[in-house]
Amino acid sequence: MGLTGIQIYKLLPQTNCKECGEPTCLAFAMKLAAGKADISLCPYVSEDAKAKLSEATAPPIREFTIGTGTNAVKVGGETVMFRHEKTFFNPTPVAVMIKDTESDDVVASKLERIKSICFERVGKKLCVDMVALKNESGDKAKFMTLLEKASAIDKPMIIMTDNLETLKESAEKYKDKRPILYAATSANADEVAKIASATGLPVVAKGNGLDEVSSVTAKLASAGIKDIAIDSSAKNIKDAVKDNVFARRASIKQKIKEVGYPTFVVVNEITQDPMLEAVIAAGLISQYAGIVVISDPDPAKILPITVSRMNVFTDPQRPMVVEQGIYPINNPDENSPVIITVNFALTYFIVSAEIEASRVPCWLMIMDTEGLSVLTAWSAGKFVADAMAAYVKKTDITQKVKHRKIIIPGYVAQLSGEFQEELGEGWEVQIGPREAADLPKFLKMWKL
Amino acid sequence: MAFKEPVEKYNNSITEVSISDLKVGGQSVLTGIYSFDGPVPNPPKIAMEVLDVKPEEWPQTLVDAVGDVYDDPVKWALKCQNEFKADMICLSLVSTDPNGMNRSAEEAAKTAKAVLDAINIPLIVYGSLNSEKDGEVMKAVGEACHGKVILLGPADDENYRTVGGASLGYQHKVAAASPIDVNLAKQLNILLGNLGVPLESIVIDPTTGGLGYGIEYTFSVMQRIRLAALAQGDDKLKSPFINMIGKEAWKAREAKISESEEPSFGNLATRGILWEAITAINLLIAGSDIMVLRHPESVKLVRSFMNEFFK
Ligand code: SF4
């Protein structure tokens, strides 16, 4: 729970020395409470006060990083039950499991796919984020060989073994890559805590249900371990959804610390059906899962799972935008129609999909309207005749096409006259359909 | 310390709407799968969509799955009922679109009646989404199907008088469609109410965005409507939800484009089916009560997911 300005003030030196840039300690405290300043600006605050402050401002679900470098993933850190309340912050990483009992060929091909599957959407990359390595054989040497191979693709690793010695050895060997250790249980929590604190690595606390999980996290926490994910070992869809919902409610609404961690779900232990596995993974991502593990690095599954994740984790306050520019669709040439619309990502997706489906080659001009949709951009004065004409003139569209015809969305038909005037002699503004769904028909009938 | 399960049950409940002998709504929990929070008297239903004409420009994945019945709505509906185990049939009268084939309301009503007579599961009849024509079509459909209770739609702010009138006049239920907006959904329910259509006859069609194409807007609007209904007790928003999922999901480029055109996307059939199934799961989580789907495999997947909550 956040502290009030007065509560924070009591933790400050109260000397009003002004070094933080504020006239008084109280003013600084108020800024801190509003999240508009950082405690590090006060050079005189005690370590004890700092710890109290950071604990009070920490999100109800622990946030930490797994892996290193550009492929590292951040998990946890969520603060709300519903995305419309604020937003969800850290997109759930998708891990693919490889067992050390799988043949060399399977391992090689899986690793290759885990490494290479990556889609780009609105400037964001959608990939397989992690690799979960399981010591199914129980054999240490086999497992170490698998880790060796997997470490080469440089994705954050989940080290899954029941054998404490194997866990210790692999943790020490790969600690610089910051893998997460799986798992601490009621039976071994003390020993696993030792390995985690010696290596500084995050760890998964596993138990049967959230009750047992809570006792494991309590043990880990008392041993000083902070970076924890929780696995309630759900074996069916209902329990998996229930545990994720309950853990989120308990941590956010009731501030129950024992479950205030990102959840960890091994989806391939819930189902053996590879299609259902993908559906469950996507469902759990929308239902608060912190990390999901699946078995199958199939691009036809990863694409819908990660697009679903992207949608749910989109900040509702900030519309997704695409870059301003001229997008060629279906290989257009100098005689192809030119369409202009806004840079709201959804508009772009829907319009470009319809154009593509029509198979009519087109030039799609996307204008920066700060992510507003056609009608809102028009009423906000951003998608209006003079701004549009200025944009069109700035581009090299007249070098791409011989004609001077431009199609505007049907919803802004009223600005066609003014737009034509602004564009000047020779231009013809044409009114397109209101709904993107009617574009294919419109385009098929379009003649130069 | 023992973990205490933070169950969330509300004092308000979703209005129970009966369509023939099938009921939707009635729960006091956030979504029809939260059976761990409290009883869900009527688990969410899967309707399968049948078009009244042979579909044009359908992806091959779908055409193959439906098989050789897609030019006959009666056979198609029967196949969905008998083979694909749909809970309901949603007949989409796309041929009535004035900008397309422009079939008459009478012809459409005949098709609807033929389908209704052939099947023994409840029927939903949707128009071509041309407000004015849909009003006319629903009036004829309502009359032709009088005697059994079907769900008519969509009623919007332009045609709610005619569609609502058809529901009142012939004792059918009505789907009230608004463009992804809490207040507009409420407003339309109020307008229908003023007309005399009781809340027990209304389901909300919040307008569905497909995966990758605006699903997050639908997702959040549905959650906000549910919270308004259950937590704040807003009577006008207590209606069950219907979502036209198949139609939106199969529009997506990712569900249609072949592997040869986009090799990095992987197998087309897998991708298309998952596109529809994952759209459905997200909306199920957001509170959907009637999910209208197209592909028998995604129907199976959604059913397997859902069944676990009612064992
Ligand atoms: S720097 Fe610290 S002690 Fe000085 S005024 Fe600011 S808050 Fe007070």
JSON list of C-alpha atoms in Angstrom, two decimals, chain A residues 136-298:
[
{"chain": "A", "resi": 136, "resn": "GLU", "atom": "CA", "xyz": [13.42, -35.80, -17.02]},
{"chain": "A", "resi": 137, "resn": "SER", "atom": "CA", "xyz": [16.10, -38.51, -17.15]},
{"chain": "A", "resi": 138, "resn": "GLY", "atom": "CA", "xyz": [17.35, -37.82, -13.64]},
{"chain": "A", "resi": 139, "resn": "ASP", "atom": "CA", "xyz": [20.82, -38.10, -15.08]},
{"chain": "A", "resi": 140, "resn": "LYS", "atom": "CA", "xyz": [23.13, -35.20, -14.33]},
{"chain": "A", "resi": 141, "resn": "ALA", "atom": "CA", "xyz": [25.48, -35.54, -17.28]},
{"chain": "A", "resi": 142, "resn": "LYS", "atom": "CA", "xyz": [22.62, -35.70, -19.76]},
{"chain": "A", "resi": 143, "resn": "PHE", "atom": "CA", "xyz": [21.06, -32.61, -18.27]},
{"chain": "A", "resi": 144, "resn": "MET", "atom": "CA", "xyz": [24.30, -30.66, -18.30]},
{"chain": "A", "resi": 145, "resn": "THR", "atom": "CA", "xyz": [24.73, -31.47, -21.99]},
{"chain": "A", "resi": 146, "resn": "LEU", "atom": "CA", "xyz": [21.23, -30.17, -22.68]},
{"chain": "A", "resi": 147, "resn": "LEU", "atom": "CA", "xyz": [21.92, -26.96, -20.73]},
{"chain": "A", "resi": 148, "resn": "GLU", "atom": "CA", "xyz": [25.11, -26.48, -22.66]},
{"chain": "A", "resi": 149, "resn": "LYS", "atom": "CA", "xyz": [23.27, -26.70, -25.98]},
{"chain": "A", "resi": 150, "resn": "ALA", "atom": "CA", "xyz": [20.41, -24.51, -24.82]},
{"chain": "A", "resi": 151, "resn": "SER", "atom": "CA", "xyz": [22.62, -21.81, -23.39]},
{"chain": "A", "resi": 152, "resn": "ALA", "atom": "CA", "xyz": [23.94, -21.21, -26.90]},
{"chain": "A", "resi": 153, "resn": "ILE", "atom": "CA", "xyz": [20.66, -19.73, -28.18]},
{"chain": "A", "resi": 154, "resn": "ASP", "atom": "CA", "xyz": [20.81, -17.07, -25.50]},
{"chain": "A", "resi": 155, "resn": "LYS", "atom": "CA", "xyz": [17.20, -17.18, -24.35]},
{"chain": "A", "resi": 156, "resn": "PRO", "atom": "CA", "xyz": [16.47, -16.90, -20.62]},
{"chain": "A", "resi": 157, "resn": "MET", "atom": "CA", "xyz": [16.55, -20.41, -19.16]},
{"chain": "A", "resi": 158, "resn": "ILE", "atom": "CA", "xyz": [14.37, -22.25, -16.68]},
{"chain": "A", "resi": 159, "resn": "ILE", "atom": "CA", "xyz": [16.42, -24.96, -14.99]},
{"chain": "A", "resi": 160, "resn": "MET", "atom": "CA", "xyz": [14.06, -27.76, -13.97]},
{"chain": "A", "resi": 161, "resn": "THR", "atom": "CA", "xyz": [15.46, -30.59, -11.90]},
{"chain": "A", "resi": 162, "resn": "ASP", "atom": "CA", "xyz": [14.46, -32.51, -8.77]},
{"chain": "A", "resi": 163, "resn": "ASN", "atom": "CA", "xyz": [18.05, -33.29, -7.95]},
{"chain": "A", "resi": 164, "resn": "LEU", "atom": "CA", "xyz": [19.59, -30.76, -5.57]},
{"chain": "A", "resi": 165, "resn": "GLU", "atom": "CA", "xyz": [23.13, -31.50, -6.60]},
{"chain": "A", "resi": 166, "resn": "THR", "atom": "CA", "xyz": [22.30, -31.06, -10.27]},
{"chain": "A", "resi": 167, "resn": "LEU", "atom": "CA", "xyz": [20.41, -27.86, -9.45]},
{"chain": "A", "resi": 168, "resn": "LYS", "atom": "CA", "xyz": [23.36, -26.50, -7.51]},
{"chain": "A", "resi": 169, "resn": "GLU", "atom": "CA", "xyz": [25.90, -27.35, -10.16]},
{"chain": "A", "resi": 170, "resn": "SER", "atom": "CA", "xyz": [23.86, -25.91, -13.01]},
{"chain": "A", "resi": 171, "resn": "ALA", "atom": "CA", "xyz": [22.98, -22.79, -11.03]},
{"chain": "A", "resi": 172, "resn": "GLU", "atom": "CA", "xyz": [26.65, -22.13, -10.36]},
{"chain": "A", "resi": 173, "resn": "LYS", "atom": "CA", "xyz": [27.67, -22.83, -13.90]},
{"chain": "A", "resi": 174, "resn": "TYR", "atom": "CA", "xyz": [25.06, -20.58, -15.53]},
{"chain": "A", "resi": 175, "resn": "LYS", "atom": "CA", "xyz": [24.48, -17.95, -12.87]},
{"chain": "A", "resi": 176, "resn": "ASP", "atom": "CA", "xyz": [25.85, -15.19, -15.11]},
{"chain": "A", "resi": 177, "resn": "LYS", "atom": "CA", "xyz": [23.00, -15.87, -17.53]},
{"chain": "A", "resi": 178, "resn": "ARG", "atom": "CA", "xyz": [20.49, -15.39, -14.73]},
{"chain": "A", "resi": 179, "resn": "PRO", "atom": "CA", "xyz": [18.25, -18.43, -15.25]},
{"chain": "A", "resi": 180, "resn": "ILE", "atom": "CA", "xyz": [15.33, -19.17, -12.91]},
{"chain": "A", "resi": 181, "resn": "LEU", "atom": "CA", "xyz": [15.57, -22.32, -10.77]},
{"chain": "A", "resi": 182, "resn": "TYR", "atom": "CA", "xyz": [12.76, -24.86, -10.63]},
{"chain": "A", "resi": 183, "resn": "ALA", "atom": "CA", "xyz": [11.73, -25.64, -8.04]},
{"chain": "A", "resi": 184, "resn": "ALA", "atom": "CA", "xyz": [11.69, -25.09, -4.30]},
{"chain": "A", "resi": 185, "resn": "THR", "atom": "CA", "xyz": [9.15, -27.35, -2.59]},
{"chain": "A", "resi": 186, "resn": "SER", "atom": "CA", "xyz": [8.07, -28.03, 0.99]},
{"chain": "A", "resi": 187, "resn": "ALA", "atom": "CA", "xyz": [10.64, -30.80, 1.09]},
{"chain": "A", "resi": 188, "resn": "ASN", "atom": "CA", "xyz": [13.69, -28.89, -0.13]},
{"chain": "A", "resi": 189, "resn": "ALA", "atom": "CA", "xyz": [12.96, -25.17, 0.37]},
{"chain": "A", "resi": 190, "resn": "ASP", "atom": "CA", "xyz": [15.87, -24.60, 2.76]},
{"chain": "A", "resi": 191, "resn": "GLU", "atom": "CA", "xyz": [18.46, -26.19, 0.49]},
{"chain": "A", "resi": 192, "resn": "VAL", "atom": "CA", "xyz": [17.12, -24.49, -2.63]},
{"chain": "A", "resi": 193, "resn": "ALA", "atom": "CA", "xyz": [17.11, -21.17, -0.77]},
{"chain": "A", "resi": 194, "resn": "LYS", "atom": "CA", "xyz": [20.81, -21.68, -0.09]},
{"chain": "A", "resi": 195, "resn": "ILE", "atom": "CA", "xyz": [21.54, -22.26, -3.77]},
{"chain": "A", "resi": 196, "resn": "ALA", "atom": "CA", "xyz": [19.42, -19.25, -4.77]},
{"chain": "A", "resi": 197, "resn": "SER", "atom": "CA", "xyz": [21.08, -16.92, -2.28]},
{"chain": "A", "resi": 198, "resn": "ALA", "atom": "CA", "xyz": [24.60, -18.13, -3.12]},
{"chain": "A", "resi": 199, "resn": "THR", "atom": "CA", "xyz": [24.00, -17.53, -6.83]},
{"chain": "A", "resi": 200, "resn": "GLY", "atom": "CA", "xyz": [21.56, -14.60, -6.56]},
{"chain": "A", "resi": 201, "resn": "LEU", "atom": "CA", "xyz": [19.16, -16.42, -8.90]},
{"chain": "A", "resi": 202, "resn": "PRO", "atom": "CA", "xyz": [15.36, -16.26, -8.95]},
{"chain": "A", "resi": 203, "resn": "VAL", "atom": "CA", "xyz": [13.48, -19.42, -8.02]},
{"chain": "A", "resi": 204, "resn": "VAL", "atom": "CA", "xyz": [10.08, -21.02, -8.55]},
{"chain": "A", "resi": 205, "resn": "ALA", "atom": "CA", "xyz": [8.20, -22.04, -5.39]},
{"chain": "A", "resi": 206, "resn": "LYS", "atom": "CA", "xyz": [6.11, -25.12, -6.10]},
{"chain": "A", "resi": 207, "resn": "GLY", "atom": "CA", "xyz": [3.39, -26.73, -4.06]},
{"chain": "A", "resi": 208, "resn": "ASN", "atom": "CA", "xyz": [0.09, -28.50, -4.39]},
{"chain": "A", "resi": 209, "resn": "GLY", "atom": "CA", "xyz": [-2.30, -25.58, -4.42]},
{"chain": "A", "resi": 210, "resn": "LEU", "atom": "CA", "xyz": [-1.77, -22.04, -3.19]},
{"chain": "A", "resi": 211, "resn": "ASP", "atom": "CA", "xyz": [-1.82, -23.12, 0.43]},
{"chain": "A", "resi": 212, "resn": "GLU", "atom": "CA", "xyz": [1.32, -25.20, 0.15]},
{"chain": "A", "resi": 213, "resn": "VAL", "atom": "CA", "xyz": [2.86, -22.62, -2.21]},
{"chain": "A", "resi": 214, "resn": "SER", "atom": "CA", "xyz": [2.38, -19.97, 0.50]},
{"chain": "A", "resi": 215, "resn": "SER", "atom": "CA", "xyz": [4.32, -21.99, 3.02]},
{"chain": "A", "resi": 216, "resn": "VAL", "atom": "CA", "xyz": [7.16, -22.49, 0.53]},
{"chain": "A", "resi": 217, "resn": "THR", "atom": "CA", "xyz": [7.38, -18.77, -0.35]},
{"chain": "A", "resi": 218, "resn": "ALA", "atom": "CA", "xyz": [7.30, -17.92, 3.36]},
{"chain": "A", "resi": 219, "resn": "LYS", "atom": "CA", "xyz": [10.32, -20.18, 3.90]},
{"chain": "A", "resi": 220, "resn": "LEU", "atom": "CA", "xyz": [12.17, -18.69, 0.93]},
{"chain": "A", "resi": 221, "resn": "ALA", "atom": "CA", "xyz": [11.36, -15.14, 2.04]},
{"chain": "A", "resi": 222, "resn": "SER", "atom": "CA", "xyz": [12.64, -15.77, 5.54]},
{"chain": "A", "resi": 223, "resn": "ALA", "atom": "CA", "xyz": [15.88, -17.00, 3.95]},
{"chain": "A", "resi": 224, "resn": "GLY", "atom": "CA", "xyz": [16.12, -13.62, 2.21]},
{"chain": "A", "resi": 225, "resn": "ILE", "atom": "CA", "xyz": [15.01, -14.74, -1.26]},
{"chain": "A", "resi": 226, "resn": "LYS", "atom": "CA", "xyz": [12.98, -12.07, -3.01]},
{"chain": "A", "resi": 227, "resn": "ASP", "atom": "CA", "xyz": [12.77, -13.04, -6.67]},
{"chain": "A", "resi": 228, "resn": "ILE", "atom": "CA", "xyz": [10.22, -15.83, -6.62]},
{"chain": "A", "resi": 229, "resn": "ALA", "atom": "CA", "xyz": [7.61, -17.19, -9.04]},
{"chain": "A", "resi": 230, "resn": "ILE", "atom": "CA", "xyz": [4.86, -19.52, -7.83]},
{"chain": "A", "resi": 231, "resn": "ASP", "atom": "CA", "xyz": [3.62, -22.81, -9.31]},
{"chain": "A", "resi": 232, "resn": "SER", "atom": "CA", "xyz": [0.49, -24.29, -7.73]},
{"chain": "A", "resi": 233, "resn": "SER", "atom": "CA", "xyz": [0.89, -27.51, -9.80]},
{"chain": "A", "resi": 234, "resn": "ALA", "atom": "CA", "xyz": [-2.57, -27.22, -11.36]},
{"chain": "A", "resi": 235, "resn": "LYS", "atom": "CA", "xyz": [-3.41, -30.37, -13.30]},
{"chain": "A", "resi": 236, "resn": "ASN", "atom": "CA", "xyz": [-6.57, -29.13, -14.99]},
{"chain": "A", "resi": 237, "resn": "ILE", "atom": "CA", "xyz": [-7.81, -25.94, -16.63]},
{"chain": "A", "resi": 238, "resn": "LYS", "atom": "CA", "xyz": [-10.20, -25.01, -13.85]},
{"chain": "A", "resi": 239, "resn": "ASP", "atom": "CA", "xyz": [-7.57, -25.21, -11.12]},
{"chain": "A", "resi": 240, "resn": "ALA", "atom": "CA", "xyz": [-5.08, -23.31, -13.25]},
{"chain": "A", "resi": 241, "resn": "VAL", "atom": "CA", "xyz": [-7.54, -20.46, -13.87]},
{"chain": "A", "resi": 242, "resn": "LYS", "atom": "CA", "xyz": [-8.73, -20.50, -10.27]},
{"chain": "A", "resi": 243, "resn": "ASP", "atom": "CA", "xyz": [-5.23, -20.39, -8.79]},
{"chain": "A", "resi": 244, "resn": "ASN", "atom": "CA", "xyz": [-4.18, -17.56, -11.09]},
{"chain": "A", "resi": 245, "resn": "VAL", "atom": "CA", "xyz": [-7.30, -15.54, -10.29]},
{"chain": "A", "resi": 246, "resn": "PHE", "atom": "CA", "xyz": [-7.05, -16.20, -6.55]},
{"chain": "A", "resi": 247, "resn": "ALA", "atom": "CA", "xyz": [-3.33, -15.39, -6.40]},
{"chain": "A", "resi": 248, "resn": "ARG", "atom": "CA", "xyz": [-3.94, -12.12, -8.22]},
{"chain": "A", "resi": 249, "resn": "ARG", "atom": "CA", "xyz": [-6.89, -11.16, -6.00]},
{"chain": "A", "resi": 250, "resn": "ALA", "atom": "CA", "xyz": [-5.10, -12.09, -2.80]},
{"chain": "A", "resi": 251, "resn": "SER", "atom": "CA", "xyz": [-1.98, -10.14, -3.70]},
{"chain": "A", "resi": 252, "resn": "ILE", "atom": "CA", "xyz": [-3.66, -7.05, -5.16]},
{"chain": "A", "resi": 253, "resn": "LYS", "atom": "CA", "xyz": [-6.75, -6.71, -3.06]},
{"chain": "A", "resi": 254, "resn": "GLN", "atom": "CA", "xyz": [-5.64, -8.22, 0.24]},
{"chain": "A", "resi": 255, "resn": "LYS", "atom": "CA", "xyz": [-1.89, -7.63, 0.04]},
{"chain": "A", "resi": 256, "resn": "ILE", "atom": "CA", "xyz": [-1.17, -11.24, 0.96]},
{"chain": "A", "resi": 257, "resn": "LYS", "atom": "CA", "xyz": [2.60, -11.28, 0.58]},
{"chain": "A", "resi": 258, "resn": "GLU", "atom": "CA", "xyz": [2.98, -15.06, 0.37]},
{"chain": "A", "resi": 259, "resn": "VAL", "atom": "CA", "xyz": [1.35, -15.10, -3.07]},
{"chain": "A", "resi": 260, "resn": "GLY", "atom": "CA", "xyz": [2.53, -11.66, -4.21]},
{"chain": "A", "resi": 261, "resn": "TYR", "atom": "CA", "xyz": [4.65, -13.19, -6.97]},
{"chain": "A", "resi": 262, "resn": "PRO", "atom": "CA", "xyz": [4.24, -13.88, -10.69]},
{"chain": "A", "resi": 263, "resn": "THR", "atom": "CA", "xyz": [2.63, -17.26, -11.26]},
{"chain": "A", "resi": 264, "resn": "PHE", "atom": "CA", "xyz": [4.31, -20.04, -13.22]},
{"chain": "A", "resi": 265, "resn": "VAL", "atom": "CA", "xyz": [2.18, -22.51, -15.18]},
{"chain": "A", "resi": 266, "resn": "VAL", "atom": "CA", "xyz": [3.42, -25.63, -16.95]},
{"chain": "A", "resi": 267, "resn": "VAL", "atom": "CA", "xyz": [0.65, -25.91, -19.54]},
{"chain": "A", "resi": 268, "resn": "ASN", "atom": "CA", "xyz": [1.88, -29.20, -20.98]},
{"chain": "A", "resi": 269, "resn": "GLU", "atom": "CA", "xyz": [1.09, -30.79, -17.61]},
{"chain": "A", "resi": 270, "resn": "ILE", "atom": "CA", "xyz": [-2.52, -29.67, -17.92]},
{"chain": "A", "resi": 271, "resn": "THR", "atom": "CA", "xyz": [-3.13, -31.19, -21.34]},
{"chain": "A", "resi": 272, "resn": "GLN", "atom": "CA", "xyz": [-1.41, -33.47, -23.83]},
{"chain": "A", "resi": 273, "resn": "ASP", "atom": "CA", "xyz": [-3.43, -32.09, -26.75]},
{"chain": "A", "resi": 274, "resn": "PRO", "atom": "CA", "xyz": [-1.14, -29.65, -28.59]},
{"chain": "A", "resi": 275, "resn": "MET", "atom": "CA", "xyz": [-4.01, -27.50, -29.93]},
{"chain": "A", "resi": 276, "resn": "LEU", "atom": "CA", "xyz": [-5.67, -27.26, -26.53]},
{"chain": "A", "resi": 277, "resn": "GLU", "atom": "CA", "xyz": [-2.28, -26.45, -25.05]},
{"chain": "A", "resi": 278, "resn": "ALA", "atom": "CA", "xyz": [-2.12, -23.31, -27.18]},
{"chain": "A", "resi": 279, "resn": "VAL", "atom": "CA", "xyz": [-5.67, -22.29, -26.24]},
{"chain": "A", "resi": 280, "resn": "ILE", "atom": "CA", "xyz": [-5.01, -22.80, -22.52]},
{"chain": "A", "resi": 281, "resn": "ALA", "atom": "CA", "xyz": [-1.73, -20.89, -22.70]},
{"chain": "A", "resi": 282, "resn": "ALA", "atom": "CA", "xyz": [-3.46, -17.90, -24.32]},
{"chain": "A", "resi": 283, "resn": "GLY", "atom": "CA", "xyz": [-6.35, -18.11, -21.85]},
{"chain": "A", "resi": 284, "resn": "LEU", "atom": "CA", "xyz": [-4.03, -18.17, -18.84]},
{"chain": "A", "resi": 285, "resn": "ILE", "atom": "CA", "xyz": [-2.05, -15.23, -20.18]},
{"chain": "A", "resi": 286, "resn": "SER", "atom": "CA", "xyz": [-5.32, -13.25, -20.18]},
{"chain": "A", "resi": 287, "resn": "GLN", "atom": "CA", "xyz": [-6.04, -14.64, -16.72]},
{"chain": "A", "resi": 288, "resn": "TYR", "atom": "CA", "xyz": [-2.99, -13.31, -14.92]},
{"chain": "A", "resi": 289, "resn": "ALA", "atom": "CA", "xyz": [-0.32, -15.98, -15.55]},
{"chain": "A", "resi": 290, "resn": "GLY", "atom": "CA", "xyz": [3.20, -14.66, -14.91]},
{"chain": "A", "resi": 291, "resn": "ILE", "atom": "CA", "xyz": [5.11, -17.21, -17.02]},
{"chain": "A", "resi": 292, "resn": "VAL", "atom": "CA", "xyz": [3.66, -20.01, -19.19]},
{"chain": "A", "resi": 293, "resn": "VAL", "atom": "CA", "xyz": [5.50, -23.12, -20.33]},
{"chain": "A", "resi": 294, "resn": "ILE", "atom": "CA", "xyz": [4.33, -25.04, -23.41]},
{"chain": "A", "resi": 295, "resn": "SER", "atom": "CA", "xyz": [5.81, -27.99, -25.29]},
{"chain": "A", "resi": 296, "resn": "ASP", "atom": "CA", "xyz": [5.48, -27.07, -28.92]},
{"chain": "A", "resi": 297, "resn": "PRO", "atom": "CA", "xyz": [7.49, -24.34, -30.67]},
{"chain": "A", "resi": 298, "resn": "ASP", "atom": "CA", "xyz": [5.10, -24.19, -33.63]}
]
